Short mmCIF file of C-alpha atoms in Angstrom, two decimals:
data_model
loop_
_atom_site.label_atom_id
_atom_site.label_comp_id
_atom_site.label_asym_id
_atom_site.label_seq_id
_atom_site.Cartn_x
_atom_site.Cartn_y
_atom_site.Cartn_z
CA MET A 1188 179.75 38.64 392.36
CA ASP A 1189 177.54 35.77 391.23
CA VAL A 1190 174.84 34.75 393.75
CA SER A 1191 176.06 31.14 393.85
CA VAL A 1192 179.61 32.32 394.58
CA ARG A 1193 178.36 34.55 397.40
CA GLN A 1194 176.40 31.64 398.85
CA ALA A 1195 179.46 29.38 398.57
CA LEU A 1196 181.56 31.93 400.43
CA GLU A 1197 178.91 32.42 403.11
CA GLU A 1198 178.80 28.66 403.62
CA ALA A 1199 182.60 28.54 403.80
CA LYS A 1200 182.61 31.36 406.33
CA GLU A 1201 180.16 29.43 408.51
CA LYS A 1202 182.32 26.29 408.26
CA LYS A 1203 185.37 28.30 409.32
CA ALA A 1204 183.44 29.61 412.33
CA LEU A 1205 182.57 26.04 413.32
CA SER A 1206 186.22 25.01 412.93
CA TYR A 1207 187.31 27.90 415.12
CA GLU A 1208 184.75 26.90 417.76
CA PHE A 1209 186.03 23.31 417.65
CA TYR A 1210 189.58 24.45 418.36
CA GLU A 1211 188.34 26.88 421.01
CA LYS A 1212 186.58 24.05 422.85
CA LEU A 1213 189.70 21.93 422.53
CA LEU A 1214 191.75 24.80 423.96
CA ASN A 1215 189.49 24.97 427.01
CA VAL A 1216 189.87 21.25 427.69
CA VAL A 1217 193.61 20.61 427.41
CA SER A 1218 195.96 21.49 430.23
CA ASP A 1219 199.43 21.19 428.71
CA LEU A 1220 200.83 24.65 427.88
CA SER A 1221 202.62 23.63 424.67
CA THR A 1222 199.43 21.95 423.46
CA LYS A 1223 197.48 25.13 424.24
CA GLU A 1224 199.96 27.16 422.18
CA LEU A 1225 199.59 24.79 419.25
CA ILE A 1226 195.81 25.06 419.39
CA LYS A 1227 196.07 28.86 419.49
CA ASP A 1228 198.18 28.71 416.32
CA LEU A 1229 195.56 26.54 414.63
CA MET A 1230 192.85 28.99 415.69
CA GLU A 1231 194.86 31.89 414.27
CA GLN A 1232 195.10 30.11 410.91
CA LYS A 1233 191.32 29.63 410.89
CA LYS A 1234 190.88 33.30 411.74
CA LYS A 1235 193.11 34.32 408.82
CA HIS A 1236 191.16 32.10 406.42
CA THR A 1237 187.92 33.65 407.66
CA GLU A 1238 189.31 37.14 407.05
CA ILE A 1239 190.22 36.19 403.46
CA ILE A 1240 186.68 34.92 402.89
CA GLU A 1241 185.19 38.06 404.45
CA GLN A 1242 187.42 40.19 402.23
CA ALA A 1243 186.21 38.28 399.17
CA LEU A 1244 182.60 38.84 400.23
CA ALA A 1245 183.18 42.54 400.84
CA THR A 1246 185.13 43.26 397.66
CA GLY A 1247 183.77 40.66 395.27
CA SER A 1248 187.36 39.63 394.48
CA LEU A 1249 188.42 36.00 394.69
CA GLU A 1250 192.12 36.74 394.15
CA ASN A 1251 193.26 35.70 397.65
CA LEU A 1252 191.46 32.36 397.70
CA GLY A 1253 193.34 29.16 396.97
CA LEU A 1254 196.55 30.81 395.90
CA ASP A 1255 198.59 27.63 396.32
CA VAL A 1256 197.01 24.69 394.50
CA SER A 1257 200.15 22.57 394.92
CA CYS A 1258 198.99 21.49 398.39
CA ARG A 1259 196.06 19.54 397.03
CA TRP A 1260 198.14 16.57 395.98
CA LYS A 1261 200.55 16.33 398.91
CA GLY A 1262 198.48 14.84 401.71
CA LEU A 1263 200.57 12.42 403.75
CA GLY A 1264 197.62 10.28 404.83
CA ILE A 1265 198.54 10.64 408.50
CA GLY A 1266 194.97 11.33 409.61
CA GLN A 1267 193.39 8.41 407.78
CA GLY A 1268 193.94 5.92 410.58
CA VAL A 1269 192.82 8.24 413.36
CA LYS A 1270 189.73 7.10 415.20
CA PRO A 1271 187.41 9.67 416.76
CA GLU A 1272 188.98 10.72 420.03
CA VAL A 1273 187.36 11.50 423.32
CA VAL A 1274 188.62 14.97 424.14
CA THR A 1275 190.12 15.05 427.62
CA GLY A 1276 192.47 17.36 429.47
CA GLU A 1277 195.24 14.80 429.09
CA LEU A 1278 195.65 15.18 425.33
CA THR A 1279 199.23 15.54 424.18
CA VAL A 1280 200.45 17.76 421.38
CA GLN A 1281 200.62 14.65 419.20
CA ASP A 1282 196.98 13.78 420.03
CA VAL A 1283 195.80 17.29 419.19
CA LEU A 1284 197.70 17.26 415.90
CA LEU A 1285 196.17 13.92 414.91
CA ILE A 1286 192.69 15.24 415.71
CA ALA A 1287 193.45 18.43 413.77
CA ILE A 1288 194.72 16.46 410.76
CA ARG A 1289 191.55 14.39 410.69
CA TYR A 1290 189.45 17.55 411.05
CA GLU A 1291 191.32 19.25 408.20
CA ASP A 1292 191.05 16.12 406.02
CA ASN A 1293 187.29 16.27 406.50
CA SER A 1294 187.27 19.94 405.48
CA VAL A 1295 189.24 19.19 402.31
CA LYS A 1296 186.79 16.40 401.43
CA TYR A 1297 183.81 18.67 402.16
CA TYR A 1298 185.03 21.38 399.78
CA GLU A 1299 186.12 18.86 397.14
CA ASP A 1300 182.63 17.34 397.17
CA LEU A 1301 181.07 20.78 396.73
CA ALA A 1302 183.56 21.65 393.98
CA GLU A 1303 182.51 18.48 392.16
CA LYS A 1304 178.81 19.20 392.72
CA PHE A 1305 179.16 22.70 391.24
CA LYS A 1306 181.84 21.80 388.66
CA GLY A 1307 181.95 24.20 385.71
CA THR A 1308 180.33 27.05 387.64
CA PRO A 1309 181.83 30.02 389.48
CA ALA A 1310 180.78 28.43 392.80
CA GLY A 1311 182.62 25.24 391.83
CA ASP A 1312 185.77 27.29 391.24
CA VAL A 1313 185.41 28.88 394.69
CA PHE A 1314 184.98 25.51 396.38
CA PHE A 1315 188.02 24.18 394.50
CA LYS A 1316 190.07 27.11 395.82
CA LEU A 1317 188.76 26.59 399.35
CA ALA A 1318 189.68 22.90 399.15
CA SER A 1319 193.19 23.99 398.16
CA ASP A 1320 193.40 26.33 401.16
CA GLU A 1321 192.28 23.56 403.50
CA ALA A 1322 194.75 21.13 401.95
CA CYS A 1323 197.58 23.60 402.64
CA HIS A 1324 196.38 23.97 406.23
CA ARG A 1325 196.17 20.17 406.64
CA ASN A 1326 199.68 19.80 405.21
CA ASP A 1327 201.02 22.41 407.65
CA VAL A 1328 199.56 20.42 410.54
CA GLN A 1329 200.96 17.18 409.08
CA ARG A 1330 204.43 18.72 408.91
CA MET A 1331 204.14 19.81 412.56
CA TYR A 1332 203.14 16.27 413.49
CA ASP A 1333 205.98 14.77 411.47
CA ASP A 1334 208.49 17.13 413.10
CA ILE A 1335 207.31 16.15 416.58
CA VAL A 1336 207.38 12.42 415.81
CA ASN A 1337 210.91 12.77 414.39
CA LEU A 1338 212.05 14.67 417.48
CA GLU A 1339 210.72 11.95 419.77
CA ASN A 1340 212.41 9.14 417.83
#
């Protein structure tokens, strides 16, 4: 595995760890049981992404990264109007989903910027795949949000 690819994956692994910590802190703050379950699901997705990155680092194979590039172009824009929230124990499922969408949007942008910076290199390809993975995760959260909003209306 190319050194720049390994560094890109190590950086991605660190970012996933920070994401997991963010959701863990959120989990410890909220009191609603359904919101806690949602956060646990989000944490599990981050854990799975981390395992894929660790597998790539261990084996040198990038096969399991960014398998679904179709997600990249399907953002619903739900998180764009979300202002930074003060995290309190009174957050609803909807609040948590909006925060998560914004967080995932930022992750997509982060990896897209790195993919552009390293365009035409193996590291650029890795960052493009990671951006695709994050876009799929963001879209999953957006669908959850949309389902909840539709149920309430």
